[in-house]
Coordinates of C-alpha atoms in Angstrom, one line a residue:
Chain T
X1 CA -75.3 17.6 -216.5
X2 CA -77.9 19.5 -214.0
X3 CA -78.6 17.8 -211.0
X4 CA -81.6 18.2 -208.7
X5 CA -83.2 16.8 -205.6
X6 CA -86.7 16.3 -203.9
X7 CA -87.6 16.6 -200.3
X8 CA -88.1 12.7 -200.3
X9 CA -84.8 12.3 -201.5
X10 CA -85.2 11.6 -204.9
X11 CA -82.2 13.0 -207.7
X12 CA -82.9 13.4 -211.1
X13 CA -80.1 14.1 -213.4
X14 CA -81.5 15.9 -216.8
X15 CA -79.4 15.3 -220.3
X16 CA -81.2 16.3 -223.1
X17 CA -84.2 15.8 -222.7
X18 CA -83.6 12.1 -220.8
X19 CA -83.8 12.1 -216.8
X20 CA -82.5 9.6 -215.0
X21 CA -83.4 8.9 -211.2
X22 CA -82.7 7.3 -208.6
X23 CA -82.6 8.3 -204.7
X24 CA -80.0 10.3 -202.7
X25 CA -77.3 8.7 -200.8
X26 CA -78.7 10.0 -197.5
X27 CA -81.9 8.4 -198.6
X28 CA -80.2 5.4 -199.0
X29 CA -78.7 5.3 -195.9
X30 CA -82.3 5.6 -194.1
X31 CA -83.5 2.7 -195.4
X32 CA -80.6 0.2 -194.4
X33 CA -79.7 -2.4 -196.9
X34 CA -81.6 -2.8 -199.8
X35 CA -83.3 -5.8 -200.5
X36 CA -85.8 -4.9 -203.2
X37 CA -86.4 -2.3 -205.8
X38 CA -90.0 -2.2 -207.5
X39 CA -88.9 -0.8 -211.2
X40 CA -91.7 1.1 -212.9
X41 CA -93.0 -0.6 -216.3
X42 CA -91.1 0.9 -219.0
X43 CA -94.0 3.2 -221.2
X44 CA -95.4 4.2 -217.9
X45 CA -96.3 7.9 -218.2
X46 CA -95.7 9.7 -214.0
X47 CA -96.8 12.9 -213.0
X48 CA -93.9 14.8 -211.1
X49 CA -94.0 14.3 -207.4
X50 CA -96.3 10.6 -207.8
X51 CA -95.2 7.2 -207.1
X52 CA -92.9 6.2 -210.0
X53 CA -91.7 2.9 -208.2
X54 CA -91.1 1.2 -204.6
X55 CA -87.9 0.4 -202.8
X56 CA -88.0 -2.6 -199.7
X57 CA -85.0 -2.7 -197.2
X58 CA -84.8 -5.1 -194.2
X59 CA -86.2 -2.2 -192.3
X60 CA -88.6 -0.7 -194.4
X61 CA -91.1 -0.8 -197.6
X62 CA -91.2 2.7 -199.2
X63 CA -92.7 4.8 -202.4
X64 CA -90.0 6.2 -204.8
X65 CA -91.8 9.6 -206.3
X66 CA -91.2 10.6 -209.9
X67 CA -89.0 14.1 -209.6
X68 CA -90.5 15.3 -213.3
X69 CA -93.1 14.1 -215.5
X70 CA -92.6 12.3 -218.1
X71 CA -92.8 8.9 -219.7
X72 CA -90.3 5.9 -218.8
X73 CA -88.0 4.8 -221.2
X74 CA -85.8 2.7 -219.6
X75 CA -85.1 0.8 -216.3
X76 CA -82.1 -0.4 -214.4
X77 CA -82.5 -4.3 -214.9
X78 CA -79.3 -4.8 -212.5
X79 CA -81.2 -3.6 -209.5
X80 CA -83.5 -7.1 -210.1
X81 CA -81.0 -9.3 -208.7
X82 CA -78.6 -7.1 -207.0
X83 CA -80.7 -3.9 -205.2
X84 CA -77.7 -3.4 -203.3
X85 CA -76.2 -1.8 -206.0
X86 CA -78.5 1.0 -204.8
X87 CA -76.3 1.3 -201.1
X88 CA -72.9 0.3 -203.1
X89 CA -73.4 3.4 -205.3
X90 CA -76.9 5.4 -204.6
X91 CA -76.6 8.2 -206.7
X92 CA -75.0 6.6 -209.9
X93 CA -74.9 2.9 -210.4
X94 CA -78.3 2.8 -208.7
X95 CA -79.9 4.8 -211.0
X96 CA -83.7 3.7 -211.1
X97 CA -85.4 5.2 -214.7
X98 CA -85.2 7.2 -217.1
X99 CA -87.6 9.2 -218.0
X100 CA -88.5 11.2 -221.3
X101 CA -89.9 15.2 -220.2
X102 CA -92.7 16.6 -220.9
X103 CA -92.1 19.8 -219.3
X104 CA -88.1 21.0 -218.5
X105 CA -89.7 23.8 -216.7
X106 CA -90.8 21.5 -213.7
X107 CA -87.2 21.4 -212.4
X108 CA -88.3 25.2 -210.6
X109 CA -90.1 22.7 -208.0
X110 CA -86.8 21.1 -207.5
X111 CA -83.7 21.7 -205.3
X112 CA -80.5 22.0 -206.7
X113 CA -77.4 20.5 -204.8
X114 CA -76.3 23.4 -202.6
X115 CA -80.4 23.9 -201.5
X116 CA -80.7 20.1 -200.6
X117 CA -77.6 20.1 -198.7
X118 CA -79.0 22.8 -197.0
X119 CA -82.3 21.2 -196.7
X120 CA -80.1 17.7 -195.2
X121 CA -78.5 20.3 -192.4
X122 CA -81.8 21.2 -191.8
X123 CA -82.6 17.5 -190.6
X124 CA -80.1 16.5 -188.7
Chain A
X1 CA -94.1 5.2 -170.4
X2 CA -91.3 3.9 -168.2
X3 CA -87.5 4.7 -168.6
X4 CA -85.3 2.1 -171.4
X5 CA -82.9 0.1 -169.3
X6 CA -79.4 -0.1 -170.6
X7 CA -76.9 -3.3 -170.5
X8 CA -73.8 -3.0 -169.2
X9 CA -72.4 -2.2 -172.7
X10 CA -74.1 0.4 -173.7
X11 CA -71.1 2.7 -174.0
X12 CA -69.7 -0.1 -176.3
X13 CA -72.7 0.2 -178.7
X14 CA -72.5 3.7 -178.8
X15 CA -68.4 3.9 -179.6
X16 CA -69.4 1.2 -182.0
X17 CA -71.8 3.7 -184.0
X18 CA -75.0 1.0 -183.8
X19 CA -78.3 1.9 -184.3
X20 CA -80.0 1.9 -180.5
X21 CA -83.8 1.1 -180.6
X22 CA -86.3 0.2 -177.8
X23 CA -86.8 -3.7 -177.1
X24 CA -89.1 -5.0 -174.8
X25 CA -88.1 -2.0 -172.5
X26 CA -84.6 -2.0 -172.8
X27 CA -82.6 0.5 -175.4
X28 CA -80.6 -2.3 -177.5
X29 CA -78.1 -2.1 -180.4
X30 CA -80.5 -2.9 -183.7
X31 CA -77.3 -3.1 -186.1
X32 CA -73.8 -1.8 -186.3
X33 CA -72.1 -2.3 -189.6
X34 CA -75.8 -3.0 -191.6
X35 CA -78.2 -6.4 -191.1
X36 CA -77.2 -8.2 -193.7
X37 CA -73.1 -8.1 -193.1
X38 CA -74.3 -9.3 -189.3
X39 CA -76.4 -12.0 -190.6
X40 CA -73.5 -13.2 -193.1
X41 CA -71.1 -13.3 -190.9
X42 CA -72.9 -15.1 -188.1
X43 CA -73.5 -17.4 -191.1
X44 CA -70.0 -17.9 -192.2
X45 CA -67.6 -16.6 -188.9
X46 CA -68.5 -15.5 -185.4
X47 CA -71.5 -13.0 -184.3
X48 CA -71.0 -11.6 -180.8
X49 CA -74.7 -10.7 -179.1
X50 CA -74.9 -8.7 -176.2
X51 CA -77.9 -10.6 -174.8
X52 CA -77.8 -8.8 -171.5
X53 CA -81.1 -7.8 -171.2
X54 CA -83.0 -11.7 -171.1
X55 CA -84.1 -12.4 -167.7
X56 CA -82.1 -15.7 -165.3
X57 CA -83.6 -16.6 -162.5
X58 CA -82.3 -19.5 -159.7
X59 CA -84.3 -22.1 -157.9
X60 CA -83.2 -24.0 -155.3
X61 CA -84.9 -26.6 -153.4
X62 CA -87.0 -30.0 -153.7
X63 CA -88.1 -29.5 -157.2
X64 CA -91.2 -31.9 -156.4
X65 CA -91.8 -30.9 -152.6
X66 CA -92.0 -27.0 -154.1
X67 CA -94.2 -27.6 -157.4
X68 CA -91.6 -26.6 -159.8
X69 CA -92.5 -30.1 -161.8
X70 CA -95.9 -28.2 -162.4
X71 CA -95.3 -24.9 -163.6
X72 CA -93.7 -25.6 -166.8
X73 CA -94.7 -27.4 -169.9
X74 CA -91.9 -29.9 -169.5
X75 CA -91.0 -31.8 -166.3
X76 CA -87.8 -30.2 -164.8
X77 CA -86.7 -33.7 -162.7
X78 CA -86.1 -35.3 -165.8
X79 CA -84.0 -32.9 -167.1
X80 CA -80.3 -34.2 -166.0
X81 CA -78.3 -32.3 -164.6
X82 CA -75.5 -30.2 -167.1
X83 CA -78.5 -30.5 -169.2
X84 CA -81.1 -27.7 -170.8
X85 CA -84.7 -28.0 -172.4
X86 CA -86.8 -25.6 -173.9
X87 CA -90.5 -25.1 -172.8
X88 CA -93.3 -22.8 -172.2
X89 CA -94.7 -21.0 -169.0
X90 CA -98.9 -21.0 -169.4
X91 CA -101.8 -19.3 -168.2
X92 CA -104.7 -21.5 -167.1
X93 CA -106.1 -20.9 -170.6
X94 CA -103.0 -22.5 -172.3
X95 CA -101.9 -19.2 -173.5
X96 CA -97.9 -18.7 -173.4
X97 CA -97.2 -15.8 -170.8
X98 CA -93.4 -16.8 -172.0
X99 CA -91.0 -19.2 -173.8
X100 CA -88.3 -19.9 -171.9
X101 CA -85.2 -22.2 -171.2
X102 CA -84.6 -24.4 -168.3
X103 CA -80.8 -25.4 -166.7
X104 CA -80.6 -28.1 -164.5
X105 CA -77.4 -26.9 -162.3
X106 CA -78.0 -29.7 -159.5
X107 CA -80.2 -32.1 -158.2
X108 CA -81.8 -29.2 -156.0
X109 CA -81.0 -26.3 -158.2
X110 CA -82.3 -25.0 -162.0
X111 CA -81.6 -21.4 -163.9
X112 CA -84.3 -20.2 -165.9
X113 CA -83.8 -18.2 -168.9
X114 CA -86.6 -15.8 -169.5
X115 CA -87.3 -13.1 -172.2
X116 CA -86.3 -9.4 -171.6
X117 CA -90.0 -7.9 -171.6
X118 CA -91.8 -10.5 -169.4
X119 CA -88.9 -10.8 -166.6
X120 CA -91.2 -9.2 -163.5
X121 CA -94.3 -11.2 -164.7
X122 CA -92.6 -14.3 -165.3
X123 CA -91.3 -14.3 -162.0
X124 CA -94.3 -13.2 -160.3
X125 CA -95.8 -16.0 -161.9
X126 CA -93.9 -18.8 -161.1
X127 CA -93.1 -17.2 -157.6
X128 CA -96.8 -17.9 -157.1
X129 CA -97.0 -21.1 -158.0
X130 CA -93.7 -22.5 -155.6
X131 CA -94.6 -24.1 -152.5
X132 CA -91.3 -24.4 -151.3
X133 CA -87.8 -23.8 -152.0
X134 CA -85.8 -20.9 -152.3
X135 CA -86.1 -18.6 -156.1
X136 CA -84.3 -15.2 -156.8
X137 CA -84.6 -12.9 -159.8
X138 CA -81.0 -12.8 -160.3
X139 CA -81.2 -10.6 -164.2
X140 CA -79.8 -7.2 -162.7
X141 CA -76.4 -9.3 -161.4
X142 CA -76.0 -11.8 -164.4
X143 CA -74.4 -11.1 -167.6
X144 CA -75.0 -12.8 -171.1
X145 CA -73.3 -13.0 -174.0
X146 CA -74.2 -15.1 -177.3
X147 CA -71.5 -16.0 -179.7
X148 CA -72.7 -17.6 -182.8
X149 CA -72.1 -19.1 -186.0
X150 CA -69.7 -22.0 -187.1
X151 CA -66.4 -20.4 -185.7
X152 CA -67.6 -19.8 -181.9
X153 CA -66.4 -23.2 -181.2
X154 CA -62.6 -23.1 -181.9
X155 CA -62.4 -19.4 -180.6
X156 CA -63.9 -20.0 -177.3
X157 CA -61.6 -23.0 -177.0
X158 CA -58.6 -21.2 -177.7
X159 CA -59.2 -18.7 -175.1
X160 CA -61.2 -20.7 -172.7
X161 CA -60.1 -24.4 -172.6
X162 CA -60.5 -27.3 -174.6
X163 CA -63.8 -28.5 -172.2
X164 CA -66.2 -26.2 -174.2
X165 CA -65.0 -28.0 -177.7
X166 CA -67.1 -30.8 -176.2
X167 CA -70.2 -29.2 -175.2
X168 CA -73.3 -31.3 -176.9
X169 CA -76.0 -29.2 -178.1
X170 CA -78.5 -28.1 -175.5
X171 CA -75.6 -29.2 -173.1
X172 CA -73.7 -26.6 -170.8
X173 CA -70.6 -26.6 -168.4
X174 CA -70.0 -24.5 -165.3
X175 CA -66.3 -23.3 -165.7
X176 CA -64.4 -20.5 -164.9
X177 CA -64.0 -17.5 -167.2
X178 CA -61.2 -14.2 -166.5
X179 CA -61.5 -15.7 -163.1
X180 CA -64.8 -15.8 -162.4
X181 CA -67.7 -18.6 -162.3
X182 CA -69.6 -18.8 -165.7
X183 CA -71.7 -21.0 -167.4
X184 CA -71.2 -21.4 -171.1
X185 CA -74.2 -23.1 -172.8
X186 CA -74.4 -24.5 -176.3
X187 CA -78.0 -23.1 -177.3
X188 CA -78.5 -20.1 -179.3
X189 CA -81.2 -17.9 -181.5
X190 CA -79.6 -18.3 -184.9
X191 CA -79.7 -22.0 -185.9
X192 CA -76.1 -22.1 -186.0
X193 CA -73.3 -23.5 -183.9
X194 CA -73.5 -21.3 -180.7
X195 CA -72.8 -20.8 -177.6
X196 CA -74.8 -18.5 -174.9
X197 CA -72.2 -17.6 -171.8
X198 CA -74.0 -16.2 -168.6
X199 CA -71.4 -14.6 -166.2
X200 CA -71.2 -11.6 -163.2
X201 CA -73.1 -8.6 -165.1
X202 CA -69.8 -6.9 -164.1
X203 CA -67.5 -8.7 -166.4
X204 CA -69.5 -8.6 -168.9
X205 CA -67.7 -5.5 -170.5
X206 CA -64.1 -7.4 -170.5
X207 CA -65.7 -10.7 -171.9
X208 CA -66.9 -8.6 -174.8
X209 CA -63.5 -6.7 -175.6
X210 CA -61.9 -10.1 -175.2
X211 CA -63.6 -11.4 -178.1
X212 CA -63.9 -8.6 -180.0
X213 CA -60.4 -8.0 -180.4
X214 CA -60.7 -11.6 -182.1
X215 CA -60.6 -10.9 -185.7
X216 CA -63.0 -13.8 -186.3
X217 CA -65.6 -12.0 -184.2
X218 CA -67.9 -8.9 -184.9
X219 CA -71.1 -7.4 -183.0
X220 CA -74.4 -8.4 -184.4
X221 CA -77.5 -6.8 -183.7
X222 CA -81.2 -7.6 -182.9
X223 CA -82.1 -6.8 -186.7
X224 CA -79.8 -9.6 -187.9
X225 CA -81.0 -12.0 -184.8
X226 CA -84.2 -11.8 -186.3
X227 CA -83.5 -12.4 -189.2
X228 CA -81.4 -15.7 -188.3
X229 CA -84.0 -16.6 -186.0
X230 CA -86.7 -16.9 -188.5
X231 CA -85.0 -18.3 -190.9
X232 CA -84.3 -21.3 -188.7
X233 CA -88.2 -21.2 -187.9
X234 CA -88.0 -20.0 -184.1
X235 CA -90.8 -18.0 -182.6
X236 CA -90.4 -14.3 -181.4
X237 CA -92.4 -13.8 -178.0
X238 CA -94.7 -11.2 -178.0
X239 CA -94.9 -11.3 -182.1
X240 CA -95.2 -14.5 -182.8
X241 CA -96.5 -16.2 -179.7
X242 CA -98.4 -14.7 -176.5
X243 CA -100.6 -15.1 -173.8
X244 CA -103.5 -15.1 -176.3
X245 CA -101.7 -18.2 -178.0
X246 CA -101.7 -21.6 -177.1
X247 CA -98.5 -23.6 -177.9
X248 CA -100.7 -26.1 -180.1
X249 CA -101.9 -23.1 -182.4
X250 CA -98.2 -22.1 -182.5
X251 CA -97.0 -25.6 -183.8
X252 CA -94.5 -26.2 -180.4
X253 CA -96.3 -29.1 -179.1
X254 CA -93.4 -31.2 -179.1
X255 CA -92.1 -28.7 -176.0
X256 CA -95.7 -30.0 -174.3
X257 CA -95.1 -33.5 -172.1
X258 CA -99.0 -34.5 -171.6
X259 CA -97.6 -36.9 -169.4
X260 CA -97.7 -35.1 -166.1
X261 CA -99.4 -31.9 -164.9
X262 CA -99.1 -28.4 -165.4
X263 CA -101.0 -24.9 -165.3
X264 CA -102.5 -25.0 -168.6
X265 CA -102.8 -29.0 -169.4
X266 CA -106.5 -28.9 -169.1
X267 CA -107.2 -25.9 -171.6
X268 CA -105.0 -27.5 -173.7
X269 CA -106.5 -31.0 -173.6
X270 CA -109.5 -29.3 -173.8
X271 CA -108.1 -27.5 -177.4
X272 CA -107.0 -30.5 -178.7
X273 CA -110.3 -32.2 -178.4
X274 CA -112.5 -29.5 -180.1
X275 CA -109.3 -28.7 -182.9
X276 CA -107.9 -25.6 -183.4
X277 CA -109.3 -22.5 -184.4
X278 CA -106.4 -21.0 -186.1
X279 CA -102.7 -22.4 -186.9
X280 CA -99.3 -21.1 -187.2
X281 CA -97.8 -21.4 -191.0
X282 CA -94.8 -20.5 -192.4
X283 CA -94.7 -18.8 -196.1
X284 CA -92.4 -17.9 -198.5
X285 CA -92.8 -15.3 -201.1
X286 CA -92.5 -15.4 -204.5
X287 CA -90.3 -12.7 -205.1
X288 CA -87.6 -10.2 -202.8
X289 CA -90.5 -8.6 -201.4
X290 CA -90.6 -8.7 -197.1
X291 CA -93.5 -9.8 -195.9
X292 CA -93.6 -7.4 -192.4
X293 CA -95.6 -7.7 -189.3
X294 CA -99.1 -7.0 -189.3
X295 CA -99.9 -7.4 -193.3
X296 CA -103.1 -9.4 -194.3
X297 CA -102.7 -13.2 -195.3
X298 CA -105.3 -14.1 -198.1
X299 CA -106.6 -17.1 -199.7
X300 CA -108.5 -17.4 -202.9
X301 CA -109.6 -13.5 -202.3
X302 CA -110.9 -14.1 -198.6
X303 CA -108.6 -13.0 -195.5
X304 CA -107.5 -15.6 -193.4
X305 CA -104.9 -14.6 -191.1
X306 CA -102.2 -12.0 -190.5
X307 CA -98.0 -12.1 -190.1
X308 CA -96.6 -12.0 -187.1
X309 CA -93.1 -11.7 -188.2
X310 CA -91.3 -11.2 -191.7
X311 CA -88.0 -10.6 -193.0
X312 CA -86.5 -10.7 -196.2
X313 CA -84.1 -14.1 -196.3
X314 CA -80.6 -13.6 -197.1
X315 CA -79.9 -16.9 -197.5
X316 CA -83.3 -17.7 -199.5
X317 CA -83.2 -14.7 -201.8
X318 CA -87.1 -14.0 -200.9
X319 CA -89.4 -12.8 -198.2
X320 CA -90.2 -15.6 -195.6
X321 CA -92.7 -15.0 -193.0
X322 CA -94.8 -16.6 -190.1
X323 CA -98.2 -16.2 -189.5
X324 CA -101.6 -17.6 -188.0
X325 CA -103.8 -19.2 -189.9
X326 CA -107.5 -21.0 -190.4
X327 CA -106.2 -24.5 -190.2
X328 CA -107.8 -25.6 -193.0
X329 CA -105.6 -23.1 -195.3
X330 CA -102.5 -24.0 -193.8
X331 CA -101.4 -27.0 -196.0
X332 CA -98.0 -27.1 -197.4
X333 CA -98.5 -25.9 -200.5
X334 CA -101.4 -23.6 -200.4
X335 CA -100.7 -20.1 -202.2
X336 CA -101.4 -17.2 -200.3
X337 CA -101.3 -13.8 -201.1
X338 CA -99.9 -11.2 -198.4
X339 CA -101.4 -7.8 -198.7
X340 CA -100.9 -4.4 -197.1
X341 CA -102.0 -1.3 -199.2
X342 CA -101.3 -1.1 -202.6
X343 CA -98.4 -4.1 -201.8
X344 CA -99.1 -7.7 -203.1
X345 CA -97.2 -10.7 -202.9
X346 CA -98.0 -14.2 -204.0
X347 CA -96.7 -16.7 -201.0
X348 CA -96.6 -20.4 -200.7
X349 CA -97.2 -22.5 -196.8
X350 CA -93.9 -24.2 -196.7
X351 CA -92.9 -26.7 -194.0
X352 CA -90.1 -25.4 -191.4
X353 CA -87.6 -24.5 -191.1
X354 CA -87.1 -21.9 -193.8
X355 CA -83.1 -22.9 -193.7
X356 CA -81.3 -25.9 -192.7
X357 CA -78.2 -25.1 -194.0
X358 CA -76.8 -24.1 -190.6
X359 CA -73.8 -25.2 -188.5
X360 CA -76.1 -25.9 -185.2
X361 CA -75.2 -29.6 -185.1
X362 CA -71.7 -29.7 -186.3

C-alpha cells in the first residue's frame, strides 16, 4: 500500500482507489491528548489540501486538511467515544476517512515517507 | 519583556522531559507524562505540584493597631490561630487585585498566600495600607509543594508522622520536615484531599525526590491543575477574575464579611444596590468539544458574554467552561451557544461545581 504525507501532517494511505486518512504520529504528539475528533459527513465531496474534519486536544482546536480529493465513504465511528485512539495508535487505528479519488494523480503534491521524514528533521 | 524565573526544580522538570511554558512570569512545567494521565491520577492516587512560584508573605504585629483587619475581604482576628480562610485583596473600586489565602500562625503573626504574577503588587499594596507592625516578602526563601488527591493523606503520614492524618480541612500544623520547620496545610487547587507544604526554598529539591520515589506519587502539571481546578469550580486569577472584576460579579461573595471595613466595601455596597451589570456562569457543553478562553457566549443569536476559562472535563466527558455573563441570561438552565470561527457548541448554565465527586472532605 503507498503511503504519503502533507506538510500539516496529514497521511493518506491509497488501496485501490479507497484512501484512508488520518494524521501523523508526530502530529499527534503536537496536539497532546485527544479529546475530540470532528468526523466529516460521510458523502461529503473535499477538495485536496481543504478542511476534511477538526481534531480538539486539551491544548488545542485544529483543522484536519483532506490529502486528495475525493468523496467520503466511510468514517471511523470509534474515534466518537474514544479519540484517544488517535494518540494510542495515530497512524493506523486512528484512521479518520476514507475517501473515494477522483484524481490518483494528486498524490505528486504529496510526500512520500523518506521526503516527510526529511521534511520532520527539517523542524526540529 | 522581563526574564522567566525558575523554581528550585527546574532541573527536575527538565530530567523529567515536561513541557516548560511561561506562567505569570515564571517558566513552569505544563505537563510531563500528558494532562489527562496527571489529572487521573490526582483523581484516583497522589499528584505532586511544584507550586514554588506562588507568593508567602509574614505579618507580624497588632493585627488591629496596624490595619491588617482592613485590607482583606475577611477579618483576619477572627481567623483562629492553626486556622486558614480564603479571601480577596480589593482596589477601591471592588475589583480583585488578587485572591489569596490567609494563615493565622499566632496571635500577632499571619502568612499570606499570594498568586505567582501579582506577588510585587500585592505586597506593595498591602505594604501601603499597614500602619504598624512588621511584613516581609518572604517568596524567594520559601518553598511549596502541593500533594493532592485521595492518597496524600496516608503517604505523608507514613513519612511524616501520624499529626498530619488529623489535619481538618482548611486547617494547618507547624511541624518539622527532613529537619527543618514546615508548615503542611490541608487546602489545595484540585477539589480533592490535599495538602499544600511550605518549607526553606532550599529543601525543597529533597522534599520532592522524597515523594517521588513513592510509587503512589507522580508530577502533575499546571495543564492538569487547571483542569482539576475548574472542574471543582475554582477561579483562575488573571482569567477568570481581576482588578476589573468585583467578587460579586464573580459569584465569591460568601469570601465578602459586610460586617466590618475594608478597601473596597463601599464600591461594593454601592454594586449591590444598583445590581450587577454582568455575572459569572458556569456552562457545560453538549458534546467533547472545549470551550477555550476568549470564545463568544451567545444567547438566542445575540452575544452576551465571553469564556474566561475552558477545558474539556475528564471526569464529565464534555467541555465545561466559565464565563461572564448579562445576569439576566445566567439562569441555570439557559442554553447558550459558544462560538469562535467556524466552531459552534450548544452549552447549558449549570450550577457549580462542575464535579463533586472528589475526595476534599474525606
Amino acid at each position: 500500500m503507498e503511503a504519503y504525507y502533507t506538510k500539516e501532517h496529514e497521511w493518506v494511505k491509497i488501496k485501490e482507489g479507497i484512501a484512508s486518512v488520518g494524521i501523523t504520529d508526530y502530529a499527534a504528539h503536537q496536539l497532546g491528548d485527544v479529546t475530540f475528533v470532528e468526523l466529516p459527513q460521510v458523502g461529503k465531496s473535499v477538495k485536496q489540501f481543504e478542511v476534511l474534519c477538526a481534531i480538539e486536544s486539551v491544548k488545542a482546536a485544529s483543522d484536519i486538511y483532506a490529502p486528495v480529493s475525493g468523496k467520503v465513504t466511510n468514517v471511523n465511528e470509534a474515534l466518537n467515544d474514544a479519540p484517544e485512539i488517535v494518540n494510542e495508535s495515530a497512524e493506523d487505528s486512528g484512521w479518520m476517512a476514507l475517501i473515494e479519488l477522483t484524481d490518483p494523480s494528486e498524490v505528486k503534491n504529496l510526500m512520500n515517507r523518506e521526503q516527510y521524514d526529511d521534511y520532520l528533521r527539517g523542524l526540529a | 519583556m522581563e526574564e522567566l524565573k525558575n523554581t528550585p526544580l527546574v532541573d527536575e522538570h527538565i530530567r523529567l522531559k515536561a513541557l516548560m511554558a511561561p506562567f505569570g512570569g515564571w517558566n513552569m512545567p505544563i505537563q510531563y507524562e500528558g494532562i489527562l494521565a496527571e489529572h487521573r491520577w490526582c483523581r484516583e492516587q497522589a499528584a505532586l505540584f511544584d507550586i514554588c512560584h506562588m507568593g508567602e508573605f509574614l505579618f507580624r504585629g497588632d493585627i488591629v493597631a496596624a490595619g491588617l483587619e482592613e485590607v482583606f475581604t475577611f477579618s483576619v482576628l477572627s481567623i483562629p490561630v492553626g486556622r486558614s480562610r480564603y479571601g480577596f485583596l480589593l482596589n477601591d473600586n471592588g475589583g480583585i487585585i488578587d485572591d489569596l489565602i490567609v494563615f493565622r500562625l499566632a496571635e500577632d503573626e499571619a502568612m499570606v498566600v499570594v498568586n505567582a504574577a501579582t506577588i510585587d503588587n500585592d505586597f506593595a499594596v498591602i505594604s501601603s495600607r499597614l500602619k504598624g507592625g512588621e511584613f516581609r516578602n518572604v517568596s524567594a526563601a520559601t518553598g511549596k509543594l502541593d500533594l493532592q488527591g485521595p492518597l496524600s493523606r496516608e503517604v505523608l503520614v507514613e513519612k511524616f508522622g501520624a499529626a498530619i492524618g488529623d489535619i481538618p480541612y482548611f486547617k494547618f500544623i507547624r511541624t518539622t520536615i527532613l529537619g527543618v520547620a514546615a508548615t503542611v496545610s490541608r487546602t489545595g487547587y484540585t477539589g480533592e484531599l490535599g495538602y499544600e507544604i511550605f518549607l526553606p526554598a532550599d529543601k525543597v529539591r529533597e522534599l520532592w525526590e522524597l515523594l517521588l520515589a513513592d510509587q503512589r506519587v507522580k508530577p502533575a502539571g499546571l495543564g492538569a491543575r487547571d483542569v482539576l481546578r475548574l472542574e471543582v469550580g475554582y477561579s483562575l486569577y488573571g482569567s477568570d477574575i481581576d482588578e476589573a472584576t468585583t467578587p460579586l460579579e464573580a459569584g465569591l461573595e460568601s469570601f465578602v464579611n459586610f460586617d466590618k471595613e475594608f478597601v473596597g466595601k463601599k464600591a461594593l455596597l454601592k454594586q449591590k444596590q444598583e445590581g450587577l451589570t454582568r455575572l459569572k456562569a458556569a456552562f457545560r457543553v453538549g458534546s467533547r468539544r472545549s470551550p477555550r478562553h476568549h470564545y463568544e457566549i451567545c444567547f438566542e443569536g445575540e452575544t452576551v458574554g465571553t469564556v474566561t476559562s475552558g477545558v474539556f472535563s475528564p471526569m464529565l466527558g464534555c467541555g465545561i467552561g466559565l464565563g461572564y455573563l448579562r445576569p439576566e441570561v445566567a439562569a441555570i438552565g439557559a442554553p447558550l451557544t459558544i462560538r469562535h470561527d467556524k466552531v459552534s457548541m450548544e452549552a447549558t448554565v449549570v450550577e457549580l461545581p462542575f464535579y463533586n465527586g472528589g475526595s476534599l472532605r474525606s
